[in-house]
Amino acid sequence: AQSVTQPDIHITVSEGASLELRCNYSYGATPYLFWYVQSPGQGLQLLLKYFSGDTLVQGIKGFEAEFKRSQSSFNLRKPSVHWSDAAEYFCAVGHPNTGNQFYFGTGTSLTVIP
Amino acid sequence: EPEVTQTPSHQVTQMGQEVILRCVPISNHLYFYWYRQILGQKVEFLVSFYNNEISEKSEIFDDQFSVERPDGSNFTLKIRSTKLEDSAMYFCASSGGLGEKLFFGSGTQLSVL
């Protein structure tokens, strides 16, 4: 069965520090992979996505993620965190061959301290 | 950037009442979705809609739920007889194609009392 695991429920980093949010998936084939961010009271905004090709993808707001097939991972990174990055981050997987569903992880809450 | 809009932003209802959550997807999109997020839990898929019919639905989407695209712009989720456990944030999303980027609305917070 398809599943997405975000092992870190909550992460706290200092402003300016680097960030890595972990995502592991279980899927029958190489899925399409996504990272979304949810600010309080707002909807989900796409940060970046991976469909195929270069395994290092760049997204908005200075985020990047790397697809590692051998580890079934798609970790999100940012070299220098800003206070405005404090939010909930969701990893998601989907694939058109298995229907329209997107499977979301449980989310990682990011706190940024000055 | 185009937006998915949802109304209302907050809805309070009594248990057993019917509610309709409204969404206006992006105009040239073809696939429409409803997700929900119970407080503190993960985002859960409810239903997808394409070509004026449901293409997939989850176990959560039982007979008390229905979706409709009554005109060329709106996409609604109806809950016929709300239960306490239906309290959640409901997100509408749309995409231009299968597996494509989902654009999410800002959600409707439903509180069932």
mmCIF file of C-alpha atoms in Angstrom:
data_model
loop_
_atom_site.group_PDB
_atom_site.id
_atom_site.type_symbol
_atom_site.label_atom_id
_atom_site.label_comp_id
_atom_site.label_asym_id
_atom_site.label_seq_id
_atom_site.Cartn_x
_atom_site.Cartn_y
_atom_site.Cartn_z
ATOM 1 C CA ALA A 1 0.000 0.000 0.000
ATOM 2 C CA GLN A 2 1.073 3.513 -0.641
ATOM 3 C CA SER A 3 2.210 5.532 2.343
ATOM 4 C CA VAL A 4 4.213 8.577 3.222
ATOM 5 C CA THR A 5 6.190 8.962 6.422
ATOM 6 C CA GLN A 6 7.464 12.173 7.885
ATOM 7 C CA PRO A 7 9.354 10.992 10.947
ATOM 8 C CA ASP A 8 9.783 14.422 12.529
ATOM 9 C CA ILE A 9 6.581 15.804 14.011
ATOM 10 C CA HIS A 10 8.188 19.034 15.096
ATOM 11 C CA ILE A 11 11.515 20.723 14.342
ATOM 12 C CA THR A 12 12.985 23.889 15.812
ATOM 13 C CA VAL A 13 15.812 25.718 14.099
ATOM 14 C CA SER A 14 17.504 29.068 14.559
ATOM 15 C CA GLU A 15 17.059 31.716 11.924
ATOM 16 C CA GLY A 16 19.889 31.466 9.434
ATOM 17 C CA ALA A 17 20.536 27.819 10.171
ATOM 18 C CA SER A 18 20.138 25.082 7.598
ATOM 19 C CA LEU A 19 17.068 22.886 7.482
ATOM 20 C CA GLU A 20 16.291 19.360 6.361
ATOM 21 C CA LEU A 21 12.832 17.831 6.603
ATOM 22 C CA ARG A 22 12.619 14.118 6.033
ATOM 23 C CA CYS A 23 10.144 12.244 3.884
ATOM 24 C CA ASN A 24 10.042 8.544 3.102
ATOM 25 C CA TYR A 25 7.505 6.840 0.930
ATOM 26 C CA SER A 26 6.277 3.399 0.116
ATOM 27 C CA TYR A 27 4.983 3.040 -3.383
ATOM 28 C CA GLY A 28 4.712 0.416 -6.088
ATOM 29 C CA ALA A 29 6.560 2.492 -8.647
ATOM 30 C CA THR A 30 8.484 5.726 -8.769
ATOM 31 C CA PRO A 31 5.843 8.190 -7.781
ATOM 32 C CA TYR A 32 5.408 11.849 -8.387
ATOM 33 C CA LEU A 33 6.638 13.574 -5.242
ATOM 34 C CA PHE A 34 5.582 16.889 -3.788
ATOM 35 C CA TRP A 35 6.271 19.165 -0.865
ATOM 36 C CA TYR A 36 3.560 21.526 0.327
ATOM 37 C CA VAL A 37 3.662 24.215 2.989
ATOM 38 C CA GLN A 38 0.746 25.324 5.103
ATOM 39 C CA SER A 39 0.878 28.583 6.967
ATOM 40 C CA PRO A 40 -1.582 29.078 9.829
ATOM 41 C CA GLY A 41 -5.120 29.599 8.585
ATOM 42 C CA GLN A 42 -4.139 29.113 4.979
ATOM 43 C CA GLY A 43 -4.295 26.410 2.375
ATOM 44 C CA LEU A 44 -1.561 24.231 1.063
ATOM 45 C CA GLN A 45 0.980 25.844 -1.212
ATOM 46 C CA LEU A 46 3.202 23.801 -3.496
ATOM 47 C CA LEU A 47 6.911 24.275 -2.805
ATOM 48 C CA LEU A 48 8.283 21.893 -5.395
ATOM 49 C CA LYS A 49 7.649 18.644 -7.217
ATOM 50 C CA TYR A 50 9.547 15.775 -8.774
ATOM 51 C CA PHE A 51 8.246 13.860 -11.759
ATOM 52 C CA SER A 52 11.386 12.560 -13.463
ATOM 53 C CA GLY A 53 14.862 13.607 -14.568
ATOM 54 C CA ASP A 54 17.273 15.484 -12.341
ATOM 55 C CA THR A 55 16.846 14.141 -8.837
ATOM 56 C CA LEU A 56 17.623 17.491 -7.234
ATOM 57 C CA VAL A 57 14.719 19.842 -7.725
ATOM 58 C CA GLN A 58 14.512 23.503 -6.931
ATOM 59 C CA GLY A 59 11.393 25.100 -5.591
ATOM 60 C CA ILE A 60 10.075 28.414 -4.424
ATOM 61 C CA LYS A 61 11.304 30.358 -1.411
ATOM 62 C CA GLY A 62 14.804 28.902 -1.696
ATOM 63 C CA PHE A 63 13.784 25.310 -0.987
ATOM 64 C CA GLU A 64 15.161 22.256 -2.730
ATOM 65 C CA ALA A 65 14.571 18.535 -2.429
ATOM 66 C CA GLU A 66 16.466 15.477 -3.511
ATOM 67 C CA PHE A 67 14.874 12.250 -4.673
ATOM 68 C CA LYS A 68 16.864 9.192 -3.622
ATOM 69 C CA ARG A 69 15.385 6.075 -5.112
ATOM 70 C CA SER A 70 17.595 3.714 -3.097
ATOM 71 C CA GLN A 71 16.342 5.225 0.133
ATOM 72 C CA SER A 72 12.767 5.910 -1.006
ATOM 73 C CA SER A 73 13.263 9.411 0.268
ATOM 74 C CA PHE A 74 12.486 12.920 -0.848
ATOM 75 C CA ASN A 75 13.958 15.222 1.802
ATOM 76 C CA LEU A 76 13.355 18.944 1.755
ATOM 77 C CA ARG A 77 16.241 21.298 2.410
ATOM 78 C CA LYS A 78 16.968 24.969 2.784
ATOM 79 C CA PRO A 79 20.462 26.355 3.419
ATOM 80 C CA SER A 80 19.357 29.327 5.517
ATOM 81 C CA VAL A 81 15.989 29.482 7.228
ATOM 82 C CA HIS A 82 14.030 32.711 7.590
ATOM 83 C CA TRP A 83 11.533 33.450 10.349
ATOM 84 C CA SER A 84 8.758 33.484 7.760
ATOM 85 C CA ASP A 85 9.442 29.812 6.992
ATOM 86 C CA ALA A 86 7.722 28.801 10.230
ATOM 87 C CA ALA A 87 4.811 26.643 9.063
ATOM 88 C CA GLU A 88 3.605 23.081 8.635
ATOM 89 C CA TYR A 89 5.271 21.120 5.839
ATOM 90 C CA PHE A 90 3.677 18.185 4.083
ATOM 91 C CA CYS A 91 5.231 15.624 1.789
ATOM 92 C CA ALA A 92 2.885 13.996 -0.709
ATOM 93 C CA VAL A 93 3.048 11.276 -3.350
ATOM 94 C CA GLY A 94 0.883 10.483 -6.312
ATOM 95 C CA HIS A 95 0.977 8.899 -9.718
ATOM 96 C CA PRO A 96 -1.463 9.075 -12.600
ATOM 97 C CA ASN A 97 -1.238 5.334 -13.159
ATOM 98 C CA THR A 98 -2.687 4.684 -9.736
ATOM 99 C CA GLY A 99 -5.427 7.201 -9.884
ATOM 100 C CA ASN A 100 -6.011 10.701 -8.747
ATOM 101 C CA GLN A 101 -5.257 10.292 -5.109
ATOM 102 C CA PHE A 102 -2.437 12.109 -3.455
ATOM 103 C CA TYR A 103 -1.173 10.608 -0.232
ATOM 104 C CA PHE A 104 0.044 13.055 2.363
ATOM 105 C CA GLY A 105 2.405 12.586 5.247
ATOM 106 C CA THR A 106 1.350 13.681 8.709
ATOM 107 C CA GLY A 107 3.329 16.861 8.419
ATOM 108 C CA THR A 108 6.308 18.440 10.152
ATOM 109 C CA SER A 109 5.800 21.604 12.140
ATOM 110 C CA LEU A 110 8.704 24.027 11.823
ATOM 111 C CA THR A 111 9.470 26.618 14.476
ATOM 112 C CA VAL A 112 12.104 29.258 13.761
ATOM 113 C CA ILE A 113 13.740 30.986 16.704
ATOM 114 C CA PRO A 114 15.604 34.272 16.417
ATOM 115 C CA GLU B 1 -0.949 33.231 -9.875
ATOM 116 C CA PRO B 2 -4.465 31.798 -10.290
ATOM 117 C CA GLU B 3 -6.249 30.794 -7.121
ATOM 118 C CA VAL B 4 -8.770 28.292 -5.873
ATOM 119 C CA THR B 5 -11.291 30.075 -3.717
ATOM 120 C CA GLN B 6 -13.409 28.533 -0.985
ATOM 121 C CA THR B 7 -16.393 29.859 0.888
ATOM 122 C CA PRO B 8 -17.158 30.212 3.685
ATOM 123 C CA SER B 9 -13.862 30.327 5.546
ATOM 124 C CA HIS B 10 -15.616 29.173 8.710
ATOM 125 C CA GLN B 11 -18.849 27.245 9.113
ATOM 126 C CA VAL B 12 -20.483 26.356 12.391
ATOM 127 C CA THR B 13 -23.395 23.936 12.351
ATOM 128 C CA GLN B 14 -25.446 21.776 14.634
ATOM 129 C CA MET B 15 -25.068 18.019 14.541
ATOM 130 C CA GLY B 16 -27.491 16.491 12.071
ATOM 131 C CA GLN B 17 -27.709 19.582 9.880
ATOM 132 C CA GLU B 18 -26.738 19.701 6.226
ATOM 133 C CA VAL B 19 -23.828 21.837 5.093
ATOM 134 C CA ILE B 20 -22.574 22.802 1.680
ATOM 135 C CA LEU B 21 -18.983 23.832 1.232
ATOM 136 C CA ARG B 22 -18.269 25.812 -1.882
ATOM 137 C CA CYS B 23 -15.224 26.011 -4.090
ATOM 138 C CA VAL B 24 -14.346 27.820 -7.274
ATOM 139 C CA PRO B 25 -11.504 25.928 -8.959
ATOM 140 C CA ILE B 26 -9.110 27.481 -11.413
ATOM 141 C CA SER B 27 -11.033 28.121 -14.577
ATOM 142 C CA ASN B 28 -9.194 25.904 -17.060
ATOM 143 C CA HIS B 29 -8.641 22.990 -14.700
ATOM 144 C CA LEU B 30 -10.293 19.647 -15.286
ATOM 145 C CA TYR B 31 -9.705 17.686 -12.079
ATOM 146 C CA PHE B 32 -11.228 18.641 -8.775
ATOM 147 C CA TYR B 33 -10.618 17.324 -5.302
ATOM 148 C CA TRP B 34 -11.757 17.551 -1.739
ATOM 149 C CA TYR B 35 -9.425 16.840 1.158
ATOM 150 C CA ARG B 36 -9.911 17.273 4.850
ATOM 151 C CA GLN B 37 -7.621 17.779 7.794
ATOM 152 C CA ILE B 38 -8.791 17.019 11.291
ATOM 153 C CA LEU B 39 -6.974 19.170 13.800
ATOM 154 C CA GLY B 40 -3.540 17.739 14.512
ATOM 155 C CA GLN B 41 -3.857 14.984 11.920
ATOM 156 C CA LYS B 42 -2.754 14.507 8.359
ATOM 157 C CA VAL B 43 -4.448 15.742 5.243
ATOM 158 C CA GLU B 44 -6.829 13.031 4.011
ATOM 159 C CA PHE B 45 -8.161 12.481 0.529
ATOM 160 C CA LEU B 46 -11.938 12.466 0.223
ATOM 161 C CA VAL B 47 -12.869 12.490 -3.443
ATOM 162 C CA SER B 48 -11.757 13.381 -6.926
ATOM 163 C CA PHE B 49 -14.021 14.540 -9.729
ATOM 164 C CA TYR B 50 -13.475 14.583 -13.450
ATOM 165 C CA ASN B 51 -15.717 14.917 -16.450
ATOM 166 C CA ASN B 52 -18.750 15.532 -14.255
ATOM 167 C CA GLU B 53 -18.431 12.403 -12.225
ATOM 168 C CA ILE B 54 -16.577 11.025 -9.265
ATOM 169 C CA SER B 55 -13.387 9.323 -10.387
ATOM 170 C CA GLU B 56 -12.189 8.175 -6.984
ATOM 171 C CA LYS B 57 -13.302 8.332 -3.411
ATOM 172 C CA SER B 58 -11.897 7.237 -0.099
ATOM 173 C CA GLU B 59 -13.495 5.230 2.678
ATOM 174 C CA ILE B 60 -14.248 8.486 4.455
ATOM 175 C CA PHE B 61 -16.497 9.593 1.610
ATOM 176 C CA ASP B 62 -19.585 7.628 2.606
ATOM 177 C CA ASP B 63 -23.230 8.120 1.681
ATOM 178 C CA GLN B 64 -23.565 11.278 3.705
ATOM 179 C CA PHE B 65 -21.157 13.037 1.379
ATOM 180 C CA SER B 66 -21.806 14.188 -2.146
ATOM 181 C CA VAL B 67 -20.121 16.462 -4.644
ATOM 182 C CA GLU B 68 -21.507 18.460 -7.472
ATOM 183 C CA ARG B 69 -20.403 20.817 -10.175
ATOM 184 C CA PRO B 70 -23.654 22.684 -10.630
ATOM 185 C CA ASP B 71 -22.335 25.107 -13.214
ATOM 186 C CA GLY B 72 -19.144 25.804 -15.075
ATOM 187 C CA SER B 73 -17.361 27.362 -12.152
ATOM 188 C CA ASN B 74 -18.437 25.969 -8.778
ATOM 189 C CA PHE B 75 -17.553 22.666 -7.145
ATOM 190 C CA THR B 76 -19.441 21.839 -3.961
ATOM 191 C CA LEU B 77 -19.162 19.316 -1.154
ATOM 192 C CA LYS B 78 -22.384 18.506 0.677
ATOM 193 C CA ILE B 79 -22.565 16.746 4.004
ATOM 194 C CA ARG B 80 -26.164 15.671 4.529
ATOM 195 C CA SER B 81 -26.287 15.020 8.245
ATOM 196 C CA THR B 82 -23.221 16.289 10.001
ATOM 197 C CA LYS B 83 -21.598 14.447 12.852
ATOM 198 C CA LEU B 84 -19.236 15.719 15.504
ATOM 199 C CA GLU B 85 -16.367 13.876 13.865
ATOM 200 C CA ASP B 86 -16.902 15.805 10.636
ATOM 201 C CA SER B 87 -15.333 18.823 12.313
ATOM 202 C CA ALA B 88 -12.232 19.529 10.267
ATOM 203 C CA MET B 89 -10.642 21.853 7.784
ATOM 204 C CA TYR B 90 -11.886 20.999 4.320
ATOM 205 C CA PHE B 91 -9.664 21.824 1.374
ATOM 206 C CA CYS B 92 -10.701 22.033 -2.231
ATOM 207 C CA ALA B 93 -8.064 21.555 -4.908
ATOM 208 C CA SER B 94 -7.887 21.514 -8.664
ATOM 209 C CA SER B 95 -5.363 20.492 -11.269
ATOM 210 C CA GLY B 96 -4.973 20.682 -15.006
ATOM 211 C CA GLY B 97 -4.166 17.015 -15.465
ATOM 212 C CA LEU B 98 -3.505 13.713 -13.767
ATOM 213 C CA GLY B 99 -0.537 13.919 -11.416
ATOM 214 C CA GLU B 100 -0.188 17.622 -12.071
ATOM 215 C CA LYS B 101 0.346 20.279 -9.497
ATOM 216 C CA LEU B 102 -2.604 20.646 -7.173
ATOM 217 C CA PHE B 103 -3.723 24.125 -6.402
ATOM 218 C CA PHE B 104 -5.355 24.264 -2.992
ATOM 219 C CA GLY B 105 -7.849 26.684 -1.620
ATOM 220 C CA SER B 106 -7.419 28.235 1.790
ATOM 221 C CA GLY B 107 -9.929 25.841 3.296
ATOM 222 C CA THR B 108 -13.229 25.921 5.138
ATOM 223 C CA GLN B 109 -13.061 25.264 8.854
ATOM 224 C CA LEU B 110 -16.171 23.254 9.724
ATOM 225 C CA SER B 111 -17.190 23.034 13.336
ATOM 226 C CA VAL B 112 -20.016 20.659 14.228
ATOM 227 C CA LEU B 113 -21.552 21.302 17.620
#
